[in-house]
CSV table of C-alpha atoms and ligand atoms in Angstrom, one decimal:
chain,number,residue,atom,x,y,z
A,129,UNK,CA,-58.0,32.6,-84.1
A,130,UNK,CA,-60.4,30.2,-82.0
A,131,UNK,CA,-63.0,28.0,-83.6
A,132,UNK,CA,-66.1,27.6,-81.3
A,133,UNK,CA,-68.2,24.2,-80.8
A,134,UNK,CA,-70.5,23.2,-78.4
A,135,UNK,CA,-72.2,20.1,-77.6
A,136,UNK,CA,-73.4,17.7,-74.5
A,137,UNK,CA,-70.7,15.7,-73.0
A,138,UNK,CA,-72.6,13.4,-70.3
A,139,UNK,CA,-75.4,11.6,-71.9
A,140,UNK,CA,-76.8,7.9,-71.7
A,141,UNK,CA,-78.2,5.4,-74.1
A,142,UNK,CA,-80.3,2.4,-74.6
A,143,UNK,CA,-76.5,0.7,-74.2
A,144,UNK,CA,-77.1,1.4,-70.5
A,145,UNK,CA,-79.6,2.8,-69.1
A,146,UNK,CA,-80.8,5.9,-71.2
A,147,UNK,CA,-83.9,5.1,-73.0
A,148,UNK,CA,-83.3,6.3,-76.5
A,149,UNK,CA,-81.2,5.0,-79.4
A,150,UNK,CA,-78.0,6.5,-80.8
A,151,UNK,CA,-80.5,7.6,-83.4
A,152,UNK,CA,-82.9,9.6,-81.4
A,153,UNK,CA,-79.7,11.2,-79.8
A,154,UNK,CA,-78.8,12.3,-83.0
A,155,UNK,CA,-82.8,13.8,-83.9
A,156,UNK,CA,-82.7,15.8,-80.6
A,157,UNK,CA,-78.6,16.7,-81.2
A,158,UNK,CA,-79.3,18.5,-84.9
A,159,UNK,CA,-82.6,19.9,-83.7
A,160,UNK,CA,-80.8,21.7,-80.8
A,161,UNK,CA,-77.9,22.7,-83.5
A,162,UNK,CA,-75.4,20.8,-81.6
A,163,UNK,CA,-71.6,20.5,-83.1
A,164,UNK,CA,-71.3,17.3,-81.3
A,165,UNK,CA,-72.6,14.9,-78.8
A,166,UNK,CA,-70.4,12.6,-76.3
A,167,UNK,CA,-72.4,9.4,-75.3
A,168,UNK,CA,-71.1,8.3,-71.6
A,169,UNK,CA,-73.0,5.0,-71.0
A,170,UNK,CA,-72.4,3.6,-68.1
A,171,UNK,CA,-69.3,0.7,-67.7
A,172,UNK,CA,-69.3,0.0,-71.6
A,173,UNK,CA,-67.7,1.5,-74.7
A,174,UNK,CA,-69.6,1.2,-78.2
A,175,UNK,CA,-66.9,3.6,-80.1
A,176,UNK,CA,-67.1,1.0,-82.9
A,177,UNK,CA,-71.0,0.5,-83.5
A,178,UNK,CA,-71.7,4.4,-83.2
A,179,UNK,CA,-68.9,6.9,-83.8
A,180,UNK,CA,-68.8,9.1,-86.5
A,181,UNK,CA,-70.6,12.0,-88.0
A,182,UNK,CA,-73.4,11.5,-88.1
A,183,UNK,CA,-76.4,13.6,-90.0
A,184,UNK,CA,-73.5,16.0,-89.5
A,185,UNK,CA,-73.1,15.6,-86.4
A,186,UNK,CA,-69.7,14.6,-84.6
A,187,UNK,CA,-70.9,11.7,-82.4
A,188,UNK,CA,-68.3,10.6,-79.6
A,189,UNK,CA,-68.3,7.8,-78.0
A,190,UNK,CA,-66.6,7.6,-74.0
A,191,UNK,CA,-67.9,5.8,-71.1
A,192,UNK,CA,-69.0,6.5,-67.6
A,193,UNK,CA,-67.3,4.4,-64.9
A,194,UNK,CA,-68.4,3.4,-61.5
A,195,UNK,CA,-67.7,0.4,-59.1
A,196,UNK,CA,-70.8,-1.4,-59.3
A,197,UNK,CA,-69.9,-3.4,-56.1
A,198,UNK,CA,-69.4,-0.9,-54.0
A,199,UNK,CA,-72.2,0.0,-51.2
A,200,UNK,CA,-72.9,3.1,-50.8
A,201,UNK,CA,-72.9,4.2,-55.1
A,202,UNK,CA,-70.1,6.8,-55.4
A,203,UNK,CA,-67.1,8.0,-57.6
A,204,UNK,CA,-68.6,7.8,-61.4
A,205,UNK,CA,-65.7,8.6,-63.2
A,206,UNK,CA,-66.7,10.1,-67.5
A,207,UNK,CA,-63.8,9.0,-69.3
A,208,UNK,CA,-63.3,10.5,-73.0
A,209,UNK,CA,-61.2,9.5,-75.3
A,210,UNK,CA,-60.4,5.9,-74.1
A,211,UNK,CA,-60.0,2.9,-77.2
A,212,UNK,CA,-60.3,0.3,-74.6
A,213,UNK,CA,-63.1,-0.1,-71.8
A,214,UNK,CA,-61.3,0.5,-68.6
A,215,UNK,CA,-64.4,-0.6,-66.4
A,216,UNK,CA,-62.3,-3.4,-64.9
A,217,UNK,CA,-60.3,-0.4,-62.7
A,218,UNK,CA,-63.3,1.2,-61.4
A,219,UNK,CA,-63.0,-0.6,-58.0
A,220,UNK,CA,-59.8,1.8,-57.3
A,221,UNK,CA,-61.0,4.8,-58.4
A,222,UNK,CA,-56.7,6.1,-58.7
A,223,UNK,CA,-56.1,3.0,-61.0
A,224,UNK,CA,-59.1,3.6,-63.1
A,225,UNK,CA,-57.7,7.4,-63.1
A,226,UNK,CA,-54.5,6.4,-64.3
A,227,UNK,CA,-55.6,3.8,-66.7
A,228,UNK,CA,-57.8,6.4,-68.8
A,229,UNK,CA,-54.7,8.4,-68.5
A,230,UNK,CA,-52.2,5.3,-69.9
A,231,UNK,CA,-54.6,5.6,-73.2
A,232,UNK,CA,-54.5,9.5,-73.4
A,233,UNK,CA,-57.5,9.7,-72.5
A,234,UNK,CA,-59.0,12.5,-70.1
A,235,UNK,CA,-61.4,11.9,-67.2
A,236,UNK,CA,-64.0,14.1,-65.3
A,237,UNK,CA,-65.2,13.4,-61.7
A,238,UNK,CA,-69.4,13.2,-62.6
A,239,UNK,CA,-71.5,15.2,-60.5
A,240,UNK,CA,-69.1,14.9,-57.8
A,241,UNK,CA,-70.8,17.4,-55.0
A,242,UNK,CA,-74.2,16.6,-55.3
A,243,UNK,CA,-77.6,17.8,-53.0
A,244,UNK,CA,-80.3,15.2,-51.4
A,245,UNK,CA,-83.0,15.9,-49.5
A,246,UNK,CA,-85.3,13.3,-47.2
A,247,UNK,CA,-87.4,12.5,-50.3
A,248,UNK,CA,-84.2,11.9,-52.7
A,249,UNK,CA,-81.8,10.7,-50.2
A,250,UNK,CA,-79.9,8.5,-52.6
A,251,UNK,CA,-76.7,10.5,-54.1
A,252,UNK,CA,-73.9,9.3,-56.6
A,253,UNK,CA,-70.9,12.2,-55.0
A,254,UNK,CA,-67.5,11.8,-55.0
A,255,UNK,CA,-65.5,10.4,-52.0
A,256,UNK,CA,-62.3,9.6,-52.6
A,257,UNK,CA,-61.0,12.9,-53.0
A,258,UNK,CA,-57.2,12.0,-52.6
A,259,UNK,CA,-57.0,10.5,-56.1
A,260,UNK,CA,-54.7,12.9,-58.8
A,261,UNK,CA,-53.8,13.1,-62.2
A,262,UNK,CA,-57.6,13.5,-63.8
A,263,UNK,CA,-58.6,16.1,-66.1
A,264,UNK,CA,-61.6,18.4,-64.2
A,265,UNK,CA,-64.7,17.9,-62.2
A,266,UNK,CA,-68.4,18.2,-64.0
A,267,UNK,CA,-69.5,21.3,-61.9
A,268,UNK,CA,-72.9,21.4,-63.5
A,269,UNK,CA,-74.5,18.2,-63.9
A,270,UNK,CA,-78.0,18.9,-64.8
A,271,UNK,CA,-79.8,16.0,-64.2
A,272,UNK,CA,-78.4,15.5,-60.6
A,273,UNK,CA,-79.1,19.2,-59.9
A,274,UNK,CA,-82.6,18.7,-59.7
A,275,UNK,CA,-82.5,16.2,-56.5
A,276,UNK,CA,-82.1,18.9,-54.2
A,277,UNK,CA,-85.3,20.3,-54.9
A,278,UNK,CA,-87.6,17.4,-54.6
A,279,UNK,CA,-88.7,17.9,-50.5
A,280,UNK,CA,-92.4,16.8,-51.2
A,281,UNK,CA,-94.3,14.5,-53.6
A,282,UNK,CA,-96.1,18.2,-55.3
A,283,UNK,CA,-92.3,19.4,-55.8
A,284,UNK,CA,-91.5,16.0,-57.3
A,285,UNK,CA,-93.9,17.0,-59.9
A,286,UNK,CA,-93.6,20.4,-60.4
A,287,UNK,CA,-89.8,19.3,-61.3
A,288,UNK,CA,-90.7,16.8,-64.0
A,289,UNK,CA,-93.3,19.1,-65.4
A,290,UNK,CA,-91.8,22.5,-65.3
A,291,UNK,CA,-88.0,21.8,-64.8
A,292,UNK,CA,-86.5,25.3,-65.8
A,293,UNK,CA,-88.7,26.8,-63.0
A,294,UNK,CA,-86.1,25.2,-60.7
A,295,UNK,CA,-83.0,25.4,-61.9
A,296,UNK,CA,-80.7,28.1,-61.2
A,297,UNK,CA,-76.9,26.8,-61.7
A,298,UNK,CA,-74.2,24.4,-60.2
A,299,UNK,CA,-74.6,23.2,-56.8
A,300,UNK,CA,-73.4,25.9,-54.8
A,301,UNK,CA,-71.0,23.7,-52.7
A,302,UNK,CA,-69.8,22.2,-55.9
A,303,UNK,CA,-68.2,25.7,-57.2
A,304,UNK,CA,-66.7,26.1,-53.6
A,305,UNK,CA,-64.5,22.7,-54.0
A,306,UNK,CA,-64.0,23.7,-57.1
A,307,UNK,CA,-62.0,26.9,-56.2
A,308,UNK,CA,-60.5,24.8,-53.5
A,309,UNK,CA,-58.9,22.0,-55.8
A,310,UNK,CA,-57.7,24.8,-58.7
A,311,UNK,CA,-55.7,26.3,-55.5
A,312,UNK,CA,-52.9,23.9,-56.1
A,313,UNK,CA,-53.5,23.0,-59.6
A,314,UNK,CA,-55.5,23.1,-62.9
A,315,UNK,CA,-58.8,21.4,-63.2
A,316,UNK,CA,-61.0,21.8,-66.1
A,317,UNK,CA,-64.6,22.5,-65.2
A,318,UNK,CA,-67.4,20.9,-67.8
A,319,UNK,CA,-71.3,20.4,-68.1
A,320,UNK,CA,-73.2,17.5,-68.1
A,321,UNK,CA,-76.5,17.1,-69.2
A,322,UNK,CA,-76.7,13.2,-67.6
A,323,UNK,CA,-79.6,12.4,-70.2
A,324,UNK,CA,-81.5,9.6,-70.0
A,325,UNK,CA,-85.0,10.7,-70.6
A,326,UNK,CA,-86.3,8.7,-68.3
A,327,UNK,CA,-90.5,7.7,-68.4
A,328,UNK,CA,-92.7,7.7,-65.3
A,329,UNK,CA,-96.4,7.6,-65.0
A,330,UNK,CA,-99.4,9.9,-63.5
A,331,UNK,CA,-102.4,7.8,-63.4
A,332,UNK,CA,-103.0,7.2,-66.7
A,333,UNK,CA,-100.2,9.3,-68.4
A,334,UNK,CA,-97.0,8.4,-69.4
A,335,UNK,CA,-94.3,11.4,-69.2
A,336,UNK,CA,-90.4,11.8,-70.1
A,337,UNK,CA,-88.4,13.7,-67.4
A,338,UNK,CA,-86.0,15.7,-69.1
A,339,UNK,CA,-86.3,14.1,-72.4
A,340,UNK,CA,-83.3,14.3,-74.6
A,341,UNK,CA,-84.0,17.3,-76.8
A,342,UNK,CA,-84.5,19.6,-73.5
A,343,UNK,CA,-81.5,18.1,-72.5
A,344,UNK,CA,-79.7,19.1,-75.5
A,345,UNK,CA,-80.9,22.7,-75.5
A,346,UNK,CA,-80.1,23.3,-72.1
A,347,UNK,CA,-76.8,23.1,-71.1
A,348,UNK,CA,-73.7,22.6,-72.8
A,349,UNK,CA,-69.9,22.5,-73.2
A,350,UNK,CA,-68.9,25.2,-75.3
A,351,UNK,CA,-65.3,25.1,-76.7
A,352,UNK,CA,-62.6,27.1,-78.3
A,353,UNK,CA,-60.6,24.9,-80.7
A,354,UNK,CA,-57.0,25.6,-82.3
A,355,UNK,CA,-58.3,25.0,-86.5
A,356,UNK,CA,-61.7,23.9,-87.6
A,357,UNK,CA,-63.4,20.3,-87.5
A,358,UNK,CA,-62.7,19.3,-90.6
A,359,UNK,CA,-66.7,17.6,-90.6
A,360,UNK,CA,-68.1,20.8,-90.0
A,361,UNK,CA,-69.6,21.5,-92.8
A,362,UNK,CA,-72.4,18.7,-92.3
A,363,UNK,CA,-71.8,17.0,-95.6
A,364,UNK,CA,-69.3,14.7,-94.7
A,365,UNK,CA,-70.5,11.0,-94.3
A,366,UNK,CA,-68.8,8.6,-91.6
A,367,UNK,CA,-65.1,8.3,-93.0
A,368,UNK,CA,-62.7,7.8,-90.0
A,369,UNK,CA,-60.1,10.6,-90.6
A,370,UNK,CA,-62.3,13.6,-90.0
A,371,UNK,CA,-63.5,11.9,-87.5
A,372,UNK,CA,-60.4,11.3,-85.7
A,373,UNK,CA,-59.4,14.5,-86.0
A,374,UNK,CA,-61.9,16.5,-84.8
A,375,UNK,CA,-62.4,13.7,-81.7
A,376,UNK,CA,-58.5,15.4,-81.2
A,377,UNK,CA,-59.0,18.5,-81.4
A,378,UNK,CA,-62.0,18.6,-78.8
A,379,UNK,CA,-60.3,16.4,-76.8
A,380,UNK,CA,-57.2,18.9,-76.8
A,381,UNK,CA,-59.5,22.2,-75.7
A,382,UNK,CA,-61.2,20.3,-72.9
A,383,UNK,CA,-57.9,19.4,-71.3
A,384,UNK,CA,-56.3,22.5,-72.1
A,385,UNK,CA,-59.5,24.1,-70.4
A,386,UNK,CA,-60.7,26.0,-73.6
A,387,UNK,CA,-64.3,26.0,-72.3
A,388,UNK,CA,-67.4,27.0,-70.7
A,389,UNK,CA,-70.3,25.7,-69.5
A,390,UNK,CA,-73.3,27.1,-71.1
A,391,UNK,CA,-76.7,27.3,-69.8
A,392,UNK,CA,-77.8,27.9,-73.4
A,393,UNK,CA,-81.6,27.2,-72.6
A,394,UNK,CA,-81.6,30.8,-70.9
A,395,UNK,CA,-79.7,32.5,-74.0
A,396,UNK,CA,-77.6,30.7,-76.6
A,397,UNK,CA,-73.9,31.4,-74.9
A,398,UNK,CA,-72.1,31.2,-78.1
A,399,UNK,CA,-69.8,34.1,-78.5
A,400,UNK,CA,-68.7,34.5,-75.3
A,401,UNK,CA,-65.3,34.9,-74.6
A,402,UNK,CA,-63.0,35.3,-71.5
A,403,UNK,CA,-59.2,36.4,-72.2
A,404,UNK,CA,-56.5,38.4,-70.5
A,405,UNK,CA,-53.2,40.7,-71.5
A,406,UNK,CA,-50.5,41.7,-69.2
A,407,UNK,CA,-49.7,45.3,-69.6
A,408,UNK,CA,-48.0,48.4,-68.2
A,409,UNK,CA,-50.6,50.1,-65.8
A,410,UNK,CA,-53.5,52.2,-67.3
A,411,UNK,CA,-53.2,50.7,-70.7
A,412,UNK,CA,-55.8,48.9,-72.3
A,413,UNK,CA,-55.5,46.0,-74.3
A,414,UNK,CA,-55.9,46.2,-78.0
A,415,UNK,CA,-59.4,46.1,-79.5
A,416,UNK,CA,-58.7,42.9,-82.4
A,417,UNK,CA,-55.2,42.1,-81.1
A,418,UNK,CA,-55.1,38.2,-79.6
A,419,UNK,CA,-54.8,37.7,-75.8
A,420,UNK,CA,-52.0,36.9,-74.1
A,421,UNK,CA,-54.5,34.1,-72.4
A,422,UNK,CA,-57.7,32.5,-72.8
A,423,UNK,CA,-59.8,30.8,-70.1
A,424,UNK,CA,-57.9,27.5,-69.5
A,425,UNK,CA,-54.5,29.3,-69.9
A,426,UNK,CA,-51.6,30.3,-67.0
A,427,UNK,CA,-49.8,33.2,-67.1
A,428,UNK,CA,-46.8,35.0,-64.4
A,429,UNK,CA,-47.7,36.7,-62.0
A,430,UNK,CA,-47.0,40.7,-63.6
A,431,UNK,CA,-44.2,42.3,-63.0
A,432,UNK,CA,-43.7,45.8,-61.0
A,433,UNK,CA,-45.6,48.6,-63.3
A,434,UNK,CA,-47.7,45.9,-65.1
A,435,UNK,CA,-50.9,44.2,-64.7
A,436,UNK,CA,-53.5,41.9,-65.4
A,437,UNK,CA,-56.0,43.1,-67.9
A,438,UNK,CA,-59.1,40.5,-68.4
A,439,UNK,CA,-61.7,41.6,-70.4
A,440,UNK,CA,-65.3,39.5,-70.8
A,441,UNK,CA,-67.5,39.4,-73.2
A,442,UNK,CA,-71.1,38.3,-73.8
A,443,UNK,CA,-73.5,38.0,-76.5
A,444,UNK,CA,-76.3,39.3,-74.7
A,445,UNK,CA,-76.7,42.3,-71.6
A,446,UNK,CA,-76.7,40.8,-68.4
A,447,UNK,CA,-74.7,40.6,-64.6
A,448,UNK,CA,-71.0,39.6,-65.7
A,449,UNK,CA,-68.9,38.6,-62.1
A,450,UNK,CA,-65.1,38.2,-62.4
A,451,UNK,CA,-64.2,36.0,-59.5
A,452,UNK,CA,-60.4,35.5,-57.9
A,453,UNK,CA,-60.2,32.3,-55.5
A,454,UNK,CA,-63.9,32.0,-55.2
A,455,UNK,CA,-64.5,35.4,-54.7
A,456,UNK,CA,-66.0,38.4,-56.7
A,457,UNK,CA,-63.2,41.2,-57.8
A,458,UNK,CA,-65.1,42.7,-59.9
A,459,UNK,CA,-68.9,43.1,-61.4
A,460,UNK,CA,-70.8,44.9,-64.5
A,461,UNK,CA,-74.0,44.4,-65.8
A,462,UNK,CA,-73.4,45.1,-69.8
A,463,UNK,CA,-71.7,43.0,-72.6
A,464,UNK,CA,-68.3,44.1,-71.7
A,465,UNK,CA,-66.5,44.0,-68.2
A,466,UNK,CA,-62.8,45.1,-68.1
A,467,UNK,CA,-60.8,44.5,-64.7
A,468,UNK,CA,-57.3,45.4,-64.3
A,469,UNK,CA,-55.3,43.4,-61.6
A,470,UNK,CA,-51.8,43.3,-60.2
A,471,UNK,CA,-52.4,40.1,-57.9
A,472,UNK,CA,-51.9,36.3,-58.3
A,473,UNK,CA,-55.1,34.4,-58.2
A,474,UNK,CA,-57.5,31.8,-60.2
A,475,UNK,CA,-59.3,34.0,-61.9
A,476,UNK,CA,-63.0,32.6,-63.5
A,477,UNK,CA,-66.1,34.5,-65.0
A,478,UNK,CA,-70.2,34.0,-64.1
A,479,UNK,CA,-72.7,35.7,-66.2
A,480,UNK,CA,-75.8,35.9,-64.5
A,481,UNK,CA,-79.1,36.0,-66.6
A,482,UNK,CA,-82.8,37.1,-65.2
A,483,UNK,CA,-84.9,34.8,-66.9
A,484,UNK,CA,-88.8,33.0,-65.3
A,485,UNK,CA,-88.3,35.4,-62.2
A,486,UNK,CA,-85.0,34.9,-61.4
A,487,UNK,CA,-81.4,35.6,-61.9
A,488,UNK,CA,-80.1,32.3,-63.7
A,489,UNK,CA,-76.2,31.2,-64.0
A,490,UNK,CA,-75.9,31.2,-67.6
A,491,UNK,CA,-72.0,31.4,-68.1
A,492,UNK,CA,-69.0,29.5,-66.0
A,493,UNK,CA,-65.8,30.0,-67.3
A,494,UNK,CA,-62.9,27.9,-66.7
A,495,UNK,CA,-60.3,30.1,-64.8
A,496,UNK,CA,-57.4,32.1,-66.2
A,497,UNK,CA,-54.6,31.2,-63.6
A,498,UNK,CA,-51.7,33.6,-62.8
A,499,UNK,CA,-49.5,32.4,-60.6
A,500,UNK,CA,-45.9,32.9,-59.4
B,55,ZN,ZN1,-73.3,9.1,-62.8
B,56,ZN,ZN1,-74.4,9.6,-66.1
């Protein structure tokens, strides 16, 4: 039995350079019917001044690390769960890895593939792609996935004023590395909203680009968690052990890859599920029975006479694609797609919505690996 949250995991503050308070964080959080909300400001942790829940919501406190020194801007590094600012590693970006890791913490690579154009050429990627041990990669980060389209002054502000125009999923060269690096092992794949709700001017108006609430209601990390937050009723007030607890158990699904990104602006994704049995050929896995494996999970490769059964399903008709190693297996436009498969492989779902004009990624998955 899996308990569903979802919430933004890559958001900034007036403690860095976000321009709204914990507060108004909170306002946009409960009016988009988030479950939680995970402040990354950047090089500083406020866990003490702002954790809790909050007007019933759970309100996390990590940071997002970077080596301010360094010319060119790379590696940002969100690091969840840490008790202790580690911002004094970021200059090797390995050390900073394994220090989130010495405080069981886990660590995402932020917008690590990103797009520039001659306009926008300033990017924040990854480089140091030797580094190990982290927890996943943010393949959706949906500020930074905006960059790419901003060739001309007019784009500029067709972005800031009609922003879901644009947008149709993760960088596409993002999703390749990422089938590349779950070759050889796991890596959780989140969403980031990168919030900072950021004010700019036309002549004599004042505008917000991607102001929090939008943020909020756009795109998500949905998880599957092993009991109920205890705080999830809303009426709790900010004693720590509920707190703690749920902080745990969300902590536990992202590194055990219990989740999707959600681009819940599209269509609320919640109810979606991925799972998978391994069964003699023909047979069909039980209608209510649980899975042998949820996204996140590894099974063995099947053995002669058995196979693979992975069935999807979403809350809402549209183009389901089961991919293996990057590549589509299998494909079903409905609210159900079944694929039965002997073969080893990393094996992920995209749902594909149509929505302003145009087919929109609405659903990534993190994979189900079966491997030898
Ligand atoms: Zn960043
Ligand atoms: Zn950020």
């Amino acid at each position: 039995m899996w308990h569903e949250y979802h919430g933004n995991i890559h958001l900034h503050t007036t403690h860095s350079d976000g321009t709204g308070t914990f507060d108004e964080v909170i306002d946009a959080a409960r009016a988009a019917g988030l479950d939680f909300v995970y402040a990354t400001d950047h090089n500083v942790l406020v866990r003490s001044q702002e954790e809790g829940y909050r007007r019933g919501v759970l309100t996390l406190v990590g940071q997002e690390v970077h080596d301010v020194h360094r010319v060119p801007q790379r590696n940002h590094l969100l690091c969840l769960g840490v008790r202790q600012d580690v911002s004094h590693l970021a200059p090797s970006p390995q050390s900073l890895i394994d220090g989130v890791r010495r405080q069981d913490g886990l660590s995402f690579l932020a917008h690590p593939v990103e797009e520039y154009t001659a306009l926008m050429p300033q990017h924040y990627s990854w480089e140091d792609w030797n580094v190990s041990g982290y927890t996943g990669v943010e393949i959706w980060n949906y500020m930074c996935g905006f960059r790419g389209f901003i060739t001309s002054r007019l784009r500029a502000l067709l972005v800031a004023l009609f922003p879901h125009r644009f947008t149709v999923g993760p960088v596409p060269d993002m999703l390749r590395k990422w089938d590349e690096l779950t070759q050889s092992r796991a890596v959780v794949a989140i969403g980031g909203t990168d919030a900072h709700a950021w004010r700019f001017r036309m002549g004599p108006l004042e505008r917000c680009f991607l102001p929090y609430l939008h943020c909020l209601r756009a795109l998500n990390t949905h998880i599957l968690a092993e009991r109920p937050f205890l705080g999830a009723n809303g009426e709790l007030d900010a004693s720590a052990e509920p707190v703690q607890h749920d902080h745990q158990l969300l902590l536990s699904a992202l590194q055990a890859g219990h989740c999707w990104v959600g681009y819940d602006l599209v269509a609320p994704s919640r109810g979606f599920r991925f799972q998978a049995w391994q069964l003699p050929d023909g047979e069909l896995p039980p209608a209510n029975g649980a899975p042998h494996a949820i996204m996140g999970d590894t099974l063995e490769v099947p053995t002669p006479g058995r196979r693979t059964c992975f069935r999807v399903q979403v809350p809402r008709l549209a183009e389901i694609r089961l991919l293996r190693n990057g590549r589509t297996v299998a494909r079903q436009v409905g609210r159900e797609l079944f694929h039965q498969d002997p073969a080893p492989g990393v094996y992920r779902v995209e749902v594909w919505l149509e929505r302003w004009g145009k087919s929109r990624g609405w659903i990534f998955s993190n994979p189900i690996y079966v491997r030898r």
